[in-house]
CSV table of C-alpha atoms in Angstrom, one decimal:
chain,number,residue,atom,x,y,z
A,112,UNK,CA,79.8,83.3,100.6
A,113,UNK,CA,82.6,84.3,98.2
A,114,UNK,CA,82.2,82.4,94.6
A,115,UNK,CA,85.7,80.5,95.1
A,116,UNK,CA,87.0,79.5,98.1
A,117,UNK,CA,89.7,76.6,98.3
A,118,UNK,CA,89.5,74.8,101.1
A,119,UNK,CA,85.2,75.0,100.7
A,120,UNK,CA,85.6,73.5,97.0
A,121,UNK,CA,87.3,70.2,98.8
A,122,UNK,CA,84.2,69.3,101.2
A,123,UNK,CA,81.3,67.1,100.4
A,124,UNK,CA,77.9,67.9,100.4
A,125,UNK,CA,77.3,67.1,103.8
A,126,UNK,CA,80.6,68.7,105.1
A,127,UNK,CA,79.6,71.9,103.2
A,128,UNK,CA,76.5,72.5,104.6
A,129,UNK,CA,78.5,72.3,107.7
A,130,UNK,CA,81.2,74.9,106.5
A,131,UNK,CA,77.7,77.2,105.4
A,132,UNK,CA,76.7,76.8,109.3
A,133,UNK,CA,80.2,78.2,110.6
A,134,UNK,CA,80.3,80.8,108.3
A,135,UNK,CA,76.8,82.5,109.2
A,136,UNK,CA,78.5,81.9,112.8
A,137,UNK,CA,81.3,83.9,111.7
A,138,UNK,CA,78.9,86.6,110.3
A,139,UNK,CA,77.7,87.2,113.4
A,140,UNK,CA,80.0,87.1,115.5
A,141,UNK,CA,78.7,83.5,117.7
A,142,UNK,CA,80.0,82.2,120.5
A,143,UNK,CA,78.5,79.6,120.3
A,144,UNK,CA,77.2,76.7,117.0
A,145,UNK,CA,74.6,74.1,117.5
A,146,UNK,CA,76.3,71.3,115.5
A,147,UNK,CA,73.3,69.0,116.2
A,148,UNK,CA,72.2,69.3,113.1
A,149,UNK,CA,75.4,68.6,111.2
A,150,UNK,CA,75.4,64.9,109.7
A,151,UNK,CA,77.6,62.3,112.4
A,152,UNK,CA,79.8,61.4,109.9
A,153,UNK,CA,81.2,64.6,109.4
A,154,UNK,CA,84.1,65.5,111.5
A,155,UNK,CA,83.1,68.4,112.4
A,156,UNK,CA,86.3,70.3,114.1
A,157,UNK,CA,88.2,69.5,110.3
A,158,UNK,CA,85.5,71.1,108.9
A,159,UNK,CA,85.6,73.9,111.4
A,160,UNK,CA,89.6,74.5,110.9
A,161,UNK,CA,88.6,74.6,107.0
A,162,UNK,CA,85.9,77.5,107.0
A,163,UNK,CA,88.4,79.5,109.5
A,164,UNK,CA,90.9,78.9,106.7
A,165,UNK,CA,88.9,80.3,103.9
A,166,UNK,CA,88.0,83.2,106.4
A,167,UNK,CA,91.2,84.8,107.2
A,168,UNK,CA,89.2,87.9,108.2
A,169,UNK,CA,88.0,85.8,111.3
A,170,UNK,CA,89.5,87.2,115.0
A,171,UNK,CA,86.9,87.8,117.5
A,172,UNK,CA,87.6,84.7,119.6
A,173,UNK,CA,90.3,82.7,120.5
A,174,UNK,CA,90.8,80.5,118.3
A,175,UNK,CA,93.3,78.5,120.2
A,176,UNK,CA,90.4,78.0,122.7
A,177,UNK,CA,87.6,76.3,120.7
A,178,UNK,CA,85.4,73.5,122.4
A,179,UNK,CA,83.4,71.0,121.6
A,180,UNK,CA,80.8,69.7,124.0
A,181,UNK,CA,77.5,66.9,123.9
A,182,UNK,CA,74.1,68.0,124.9
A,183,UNK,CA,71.1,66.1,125.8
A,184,UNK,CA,70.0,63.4,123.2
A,185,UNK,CA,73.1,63.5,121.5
A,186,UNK,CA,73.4,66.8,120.0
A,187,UNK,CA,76.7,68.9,119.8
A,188,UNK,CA,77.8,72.5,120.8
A,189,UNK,CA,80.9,74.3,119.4
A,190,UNK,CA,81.8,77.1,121.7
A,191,UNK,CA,83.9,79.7,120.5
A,192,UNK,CA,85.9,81.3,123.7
A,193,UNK,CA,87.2,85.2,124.8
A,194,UNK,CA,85.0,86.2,122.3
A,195,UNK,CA,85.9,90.3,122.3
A,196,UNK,CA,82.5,92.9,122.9
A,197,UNK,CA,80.8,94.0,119.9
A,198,UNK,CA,82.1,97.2,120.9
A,199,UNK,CA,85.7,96.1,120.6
A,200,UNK,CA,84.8,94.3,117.2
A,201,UNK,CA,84.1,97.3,115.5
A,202,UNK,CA,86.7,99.0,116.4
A,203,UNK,CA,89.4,96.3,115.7
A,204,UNK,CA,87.8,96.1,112.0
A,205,UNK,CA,88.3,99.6,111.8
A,206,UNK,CA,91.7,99.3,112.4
A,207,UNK,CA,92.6,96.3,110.9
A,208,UNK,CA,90.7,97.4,107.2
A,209,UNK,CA,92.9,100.5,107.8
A,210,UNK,CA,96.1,98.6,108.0
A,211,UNK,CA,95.1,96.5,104.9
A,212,UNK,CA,94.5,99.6,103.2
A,213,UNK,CA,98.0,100.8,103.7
A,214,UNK,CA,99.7,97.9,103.2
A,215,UNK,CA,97.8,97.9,99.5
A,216,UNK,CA,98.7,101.5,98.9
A,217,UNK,CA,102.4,101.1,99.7
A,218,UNK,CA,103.1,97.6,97.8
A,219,UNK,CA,101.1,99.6,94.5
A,220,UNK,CA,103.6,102.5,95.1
A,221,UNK,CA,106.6,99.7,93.9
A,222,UNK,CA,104.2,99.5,90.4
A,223,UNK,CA,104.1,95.6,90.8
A,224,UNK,CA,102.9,94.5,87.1
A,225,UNK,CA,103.6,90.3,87.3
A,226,UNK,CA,102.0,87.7,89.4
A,227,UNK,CA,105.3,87.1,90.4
A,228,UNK,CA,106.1,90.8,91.2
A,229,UNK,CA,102.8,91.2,93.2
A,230,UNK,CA,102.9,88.2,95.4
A,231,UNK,CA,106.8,88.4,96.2
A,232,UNK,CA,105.9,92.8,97.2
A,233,UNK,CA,103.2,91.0,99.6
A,234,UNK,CA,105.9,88.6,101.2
A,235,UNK,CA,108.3,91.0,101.6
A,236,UNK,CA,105.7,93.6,102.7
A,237,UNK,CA,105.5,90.9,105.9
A,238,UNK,CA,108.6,90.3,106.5
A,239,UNK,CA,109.5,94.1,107.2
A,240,UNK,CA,106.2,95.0,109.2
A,241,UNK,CA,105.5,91.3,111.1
A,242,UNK,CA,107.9,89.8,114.0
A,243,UNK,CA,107.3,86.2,114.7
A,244,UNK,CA,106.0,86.0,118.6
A,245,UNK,CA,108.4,83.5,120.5
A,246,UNK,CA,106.7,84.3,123.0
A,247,UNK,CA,103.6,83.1,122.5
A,248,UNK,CA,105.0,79.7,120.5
A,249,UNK,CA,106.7,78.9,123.7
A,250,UNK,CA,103.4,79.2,125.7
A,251,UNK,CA,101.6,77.1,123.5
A,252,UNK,CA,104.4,74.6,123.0
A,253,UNK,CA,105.7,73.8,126.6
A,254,UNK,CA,102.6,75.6,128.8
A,255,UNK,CA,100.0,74.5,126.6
A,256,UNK,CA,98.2,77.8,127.1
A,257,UNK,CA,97.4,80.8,124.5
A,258,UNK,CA,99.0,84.2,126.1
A,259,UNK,CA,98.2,86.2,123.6
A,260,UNK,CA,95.2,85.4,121.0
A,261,UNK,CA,95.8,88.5,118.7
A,262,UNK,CA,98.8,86.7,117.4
A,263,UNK,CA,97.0,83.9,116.1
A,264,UNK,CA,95.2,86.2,113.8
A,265,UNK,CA,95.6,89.1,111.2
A,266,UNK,CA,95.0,91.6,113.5
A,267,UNK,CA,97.7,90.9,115.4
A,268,UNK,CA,100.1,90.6,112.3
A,269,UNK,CA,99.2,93.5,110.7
A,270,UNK,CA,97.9,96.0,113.5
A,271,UNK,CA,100.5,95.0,116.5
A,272,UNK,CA,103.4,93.7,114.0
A,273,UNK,CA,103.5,90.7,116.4
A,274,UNK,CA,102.2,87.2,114.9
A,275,UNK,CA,102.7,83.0,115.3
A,276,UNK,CA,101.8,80.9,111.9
A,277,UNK,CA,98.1,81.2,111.8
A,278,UNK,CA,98.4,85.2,112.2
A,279,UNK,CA,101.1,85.3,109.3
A,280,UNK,CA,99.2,83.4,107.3
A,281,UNK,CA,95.3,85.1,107.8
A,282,UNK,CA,97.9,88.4,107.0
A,283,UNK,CA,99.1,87.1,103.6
A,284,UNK,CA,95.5,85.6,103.1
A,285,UNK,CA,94.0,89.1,103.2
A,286,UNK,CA,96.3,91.0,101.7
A,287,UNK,CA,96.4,88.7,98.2
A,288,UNK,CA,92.9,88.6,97.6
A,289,UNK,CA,93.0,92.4,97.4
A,290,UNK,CA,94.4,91.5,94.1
A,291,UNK,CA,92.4,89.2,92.9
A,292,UNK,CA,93.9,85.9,94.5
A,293,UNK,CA,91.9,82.9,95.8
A,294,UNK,CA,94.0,82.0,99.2
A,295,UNK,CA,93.4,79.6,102.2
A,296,UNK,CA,95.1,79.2,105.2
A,297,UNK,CA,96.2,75.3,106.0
A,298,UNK,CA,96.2,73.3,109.5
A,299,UNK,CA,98.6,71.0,110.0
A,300,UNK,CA,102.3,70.5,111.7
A,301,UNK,CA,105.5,71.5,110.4
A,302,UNK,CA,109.2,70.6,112.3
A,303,UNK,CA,110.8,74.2,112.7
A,304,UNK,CA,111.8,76.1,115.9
A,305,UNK,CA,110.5,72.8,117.9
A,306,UNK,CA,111.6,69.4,118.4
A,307,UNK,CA,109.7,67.2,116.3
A,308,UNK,CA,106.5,67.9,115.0
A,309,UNK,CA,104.0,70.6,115.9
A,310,UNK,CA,100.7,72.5,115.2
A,311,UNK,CA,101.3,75.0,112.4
A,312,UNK,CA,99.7,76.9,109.3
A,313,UNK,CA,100.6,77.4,106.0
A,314,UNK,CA,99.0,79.2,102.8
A,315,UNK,CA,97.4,77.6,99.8
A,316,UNK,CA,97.1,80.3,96.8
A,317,UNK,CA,95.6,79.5,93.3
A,318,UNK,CA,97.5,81.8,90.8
A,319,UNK,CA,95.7,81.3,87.0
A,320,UNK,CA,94.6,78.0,87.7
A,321,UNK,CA,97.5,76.7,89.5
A,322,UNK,CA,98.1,75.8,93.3
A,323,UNK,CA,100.7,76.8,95.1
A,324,UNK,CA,102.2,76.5,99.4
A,325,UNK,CA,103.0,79.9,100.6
A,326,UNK,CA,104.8,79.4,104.3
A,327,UNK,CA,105.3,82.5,104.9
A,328,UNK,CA,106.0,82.5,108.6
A,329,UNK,CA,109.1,80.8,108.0
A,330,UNK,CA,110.9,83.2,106.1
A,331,UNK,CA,110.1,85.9,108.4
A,332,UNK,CA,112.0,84.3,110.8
A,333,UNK,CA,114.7,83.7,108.0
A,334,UNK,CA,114.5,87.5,107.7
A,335,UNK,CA,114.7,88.0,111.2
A,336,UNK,CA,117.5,85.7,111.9
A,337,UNK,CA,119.9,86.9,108.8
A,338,UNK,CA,118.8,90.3,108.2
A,339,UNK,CA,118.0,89.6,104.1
A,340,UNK,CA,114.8,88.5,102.7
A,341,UNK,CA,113.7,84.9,102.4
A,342,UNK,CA,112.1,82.8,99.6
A,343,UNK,CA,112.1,79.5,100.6
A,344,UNK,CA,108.8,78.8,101.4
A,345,UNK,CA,107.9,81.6,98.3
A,346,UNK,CA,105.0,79.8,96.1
A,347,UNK,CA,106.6,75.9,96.1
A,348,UNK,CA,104.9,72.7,95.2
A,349,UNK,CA,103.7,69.5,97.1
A,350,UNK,CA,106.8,67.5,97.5
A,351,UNK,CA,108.9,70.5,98.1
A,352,UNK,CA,106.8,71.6,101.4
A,353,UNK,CA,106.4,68.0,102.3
A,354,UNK,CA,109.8,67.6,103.4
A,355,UNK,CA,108.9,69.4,106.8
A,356,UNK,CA,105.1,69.6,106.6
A,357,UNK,CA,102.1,67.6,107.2
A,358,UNK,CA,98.8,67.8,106.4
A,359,UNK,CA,95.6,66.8,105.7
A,360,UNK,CA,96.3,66.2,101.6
A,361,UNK,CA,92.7,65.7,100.7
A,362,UNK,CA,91.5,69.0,102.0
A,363,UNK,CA,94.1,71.2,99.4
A,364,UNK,CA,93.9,71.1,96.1
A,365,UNK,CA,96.8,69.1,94.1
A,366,UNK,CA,100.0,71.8,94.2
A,367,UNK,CA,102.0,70.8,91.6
A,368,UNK,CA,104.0,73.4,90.2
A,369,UNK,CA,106.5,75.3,91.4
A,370,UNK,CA,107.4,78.0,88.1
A,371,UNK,CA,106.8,80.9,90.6
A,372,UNK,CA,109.3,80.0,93.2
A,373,UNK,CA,112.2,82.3,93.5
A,374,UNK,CA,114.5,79.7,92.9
A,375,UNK,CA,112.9,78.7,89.3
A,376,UNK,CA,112.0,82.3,88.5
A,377,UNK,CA,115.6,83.2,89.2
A,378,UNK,CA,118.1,80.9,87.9
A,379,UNK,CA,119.2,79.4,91.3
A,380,UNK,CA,118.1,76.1,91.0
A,381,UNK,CA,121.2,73.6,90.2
A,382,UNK,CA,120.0,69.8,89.1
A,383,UNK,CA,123.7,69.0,89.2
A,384,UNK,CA,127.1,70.2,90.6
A,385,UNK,CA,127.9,71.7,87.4
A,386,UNK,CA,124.9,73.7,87.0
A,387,UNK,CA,125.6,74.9,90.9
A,388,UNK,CA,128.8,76.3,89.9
A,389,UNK,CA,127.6,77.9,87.2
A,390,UNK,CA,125.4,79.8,89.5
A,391,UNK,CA,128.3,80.6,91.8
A,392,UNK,CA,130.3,82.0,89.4
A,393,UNK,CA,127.0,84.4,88.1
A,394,UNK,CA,126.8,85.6,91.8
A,395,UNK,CA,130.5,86.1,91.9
A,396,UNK,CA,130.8,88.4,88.9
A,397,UNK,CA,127.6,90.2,89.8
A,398,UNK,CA,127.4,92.7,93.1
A,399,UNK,CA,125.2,90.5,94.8
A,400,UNK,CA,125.7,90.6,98.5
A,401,UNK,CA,123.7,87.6,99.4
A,402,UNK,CA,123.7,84.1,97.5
A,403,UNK,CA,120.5,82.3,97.3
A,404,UNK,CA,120.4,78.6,95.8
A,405,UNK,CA,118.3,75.8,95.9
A,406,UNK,CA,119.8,72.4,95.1
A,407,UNK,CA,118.1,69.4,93.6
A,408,UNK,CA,116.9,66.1,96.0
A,409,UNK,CA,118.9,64.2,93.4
A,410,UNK,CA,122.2,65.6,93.8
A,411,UNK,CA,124.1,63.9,96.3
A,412,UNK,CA,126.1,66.2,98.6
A,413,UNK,CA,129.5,65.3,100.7
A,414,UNK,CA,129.5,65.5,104.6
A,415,UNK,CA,129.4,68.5,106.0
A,416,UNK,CA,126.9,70.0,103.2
A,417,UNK,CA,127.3,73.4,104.2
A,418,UNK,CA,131.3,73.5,104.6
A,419,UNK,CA,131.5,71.1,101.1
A,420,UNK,CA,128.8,74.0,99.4
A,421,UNK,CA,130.5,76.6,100.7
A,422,UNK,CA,134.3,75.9,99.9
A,423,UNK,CA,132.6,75.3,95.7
A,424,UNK,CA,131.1,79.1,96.6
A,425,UNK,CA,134.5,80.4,97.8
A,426,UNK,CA,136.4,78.5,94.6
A,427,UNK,CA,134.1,80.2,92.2
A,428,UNK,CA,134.8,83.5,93.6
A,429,UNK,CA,138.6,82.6,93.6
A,430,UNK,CA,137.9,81.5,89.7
A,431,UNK,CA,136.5,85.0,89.1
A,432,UNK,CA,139.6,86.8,90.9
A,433,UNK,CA,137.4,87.4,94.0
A,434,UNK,CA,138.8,86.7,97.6
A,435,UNK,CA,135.3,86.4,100.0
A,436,UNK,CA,134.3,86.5,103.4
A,437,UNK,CA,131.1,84.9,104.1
A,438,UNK,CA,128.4,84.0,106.4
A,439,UNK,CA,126.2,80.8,105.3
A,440,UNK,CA,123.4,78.5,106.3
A,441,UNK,CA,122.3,75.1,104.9
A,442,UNK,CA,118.6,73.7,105.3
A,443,UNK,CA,119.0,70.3,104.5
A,444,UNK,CA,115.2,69.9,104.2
A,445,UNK,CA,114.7,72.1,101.9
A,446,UNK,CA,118.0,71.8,100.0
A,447,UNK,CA,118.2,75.6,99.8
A,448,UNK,CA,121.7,77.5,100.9
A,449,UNK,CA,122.1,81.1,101.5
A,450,UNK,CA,125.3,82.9,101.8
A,451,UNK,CA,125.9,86.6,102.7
A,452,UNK,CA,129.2,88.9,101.7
């Protein structure tokens, strides 16, 4: 097992040597884990969803189709389903180890030199090459039923272009730690392209000691939608993603800073109306052709918030002797706005 993995370093003893099981599982390729051994008070399927998380790498069953069933004298089975042939394995790890090889050689081609500069080539590496499946959301949402397992894992991000959340996020997984980043892949429910609440998966990436939520599948269908890059879900803290994400707390570490999100790194965070003006006007004099801004919980916003943000963008470009045309959108979760010219 690696030396450092995130979501293993928040089990107990008893739920580790559980994780230990799933990952010599995982090794070889089971399709099936005799959990009569693992301790009763250990849930077991939490567990399970935590060692897939720290093994990204992971695709040779569906993991949409995992089962959990008793045996005689009260032991447990965990059945791992559509397992593919070890023929088929092989050759999918060939492939995929290809892909991550490319991707790797084409983000060092940009010269990346800063955290920052690595991890935000990565995330825009994804958002060119990956296309969130609808498809498959809309099986699993309203038929209940996986249609296509690949996109639930990096194979299917990174080989077919064609991924859901957990895909995305064993993509991004993989890719960082060929620099040097510890990343884990979260369970838990987010409110997005569904009505209320539903399963989803996140990133958790330590960066020099600190913790950070990557979601990266939500910007790539930012990117999809508008056509310009996304960074709202780029490297933010616990109450930021806790607006429109649950989860588990106890199994991530604390994520408490948020000095690497675009908005920070970039000037675009306004703690006040005047400071959001300030950033309008910087936009307006530059040749910017999309406005990005992220505005503080704490700064109360008249009804409508997008018309009332946008009219302040247009009267800064009017300020600056600019007459614009724009496109917006306003997520009121997260507080950020985005404009294009």
């Amino acid at each position: 097992m690696e030396k450092h993995k995130i979501g293993y370093e928040r089990l107990n003893i008893q739920e580790k040597k559980a994780y230990e099981m799933f990952e010599k599982a995982f090794a070889s390729y089971a399709d099936t884990v005799d959990a009569g051994s693992i301790d009763r008070n250990v849930d077991v399927m939490k567990v399970l969803q935590v060692a897939l998380g720290d093994n990204p790498q992971v695709f040779y069953f569906n993991k949409t189709q995992i089962k959990l069933s008793s045996v005689m004298l009260g032991g447990k089975k965990i059945h791992f389903c559509g397992t593919y042939s070890s023929r088929d394995i092989r050759k999918m790890e060939l492939e995929l180890e290809e892909a991550i090889k490319e991707a790797v050689d084409s983000i060092n081609m940009l010269n990346p030199i800063s955290d920052y500069d690595k991890l935000m080539c990565i995330y825009e590496y994804l958002q060119d090459h990956v296309r969130y499946d609808t498809k498959e959301l809309e099986a699993c949402c309203r038929l209940g039923k996986c249609q296509n397992p690949a996109s639930h894992t990096a194979y299917g991000a990174l080989i077919r272009g064609n991924a859901v959340c957990d895909g995305i996020s064993s993509a991004f997984a993989l890719l960082v730690r060929c620099w040097g980043y510890d990343c884990t892949v979260v369970s838990g429910t987010a409110a997005f392209m569904t009505e209320g609440f539903s399963s989803h998966a996140w990133n958790v990436i330590r960066v020099n000691d600190k913790y950070y939520h990557v979601d990266a599948t939500w910007d790539v269908n930012h990117k999809e939608r508008f056509g310009n890059y996304s960074y709202e879900y780029f490297c933010i803290d616990d109450n930021w993603i806790n607006t429109d994400h649950n989860w588990e707390i106890n199994t991530t570490p604390p994520c408490v800073s948020s000095d690497l999100s675009f908005y920070v790194r970039n000037g675009c965070y306004a703690n006040n109306l005047t400071q959001l003006d300030d950033i309008f006007r910087r936009y307006a004099r530059s040749k910017a052709g999309v406005v990005r801004v992220r505005i503080a919980d704490t700064v109360a916003i008249p009804e409508p918030n997008d018309t009332y943000i946008a009219q302040r963008l247009l009267n800064a470009g009017i300020a600056m002797g600019k007459c614009m045309n724009i496109e917006y959108a306003w997520d009121k979760n997260t507080r950020c706005f985005y404009a294009k010219f």
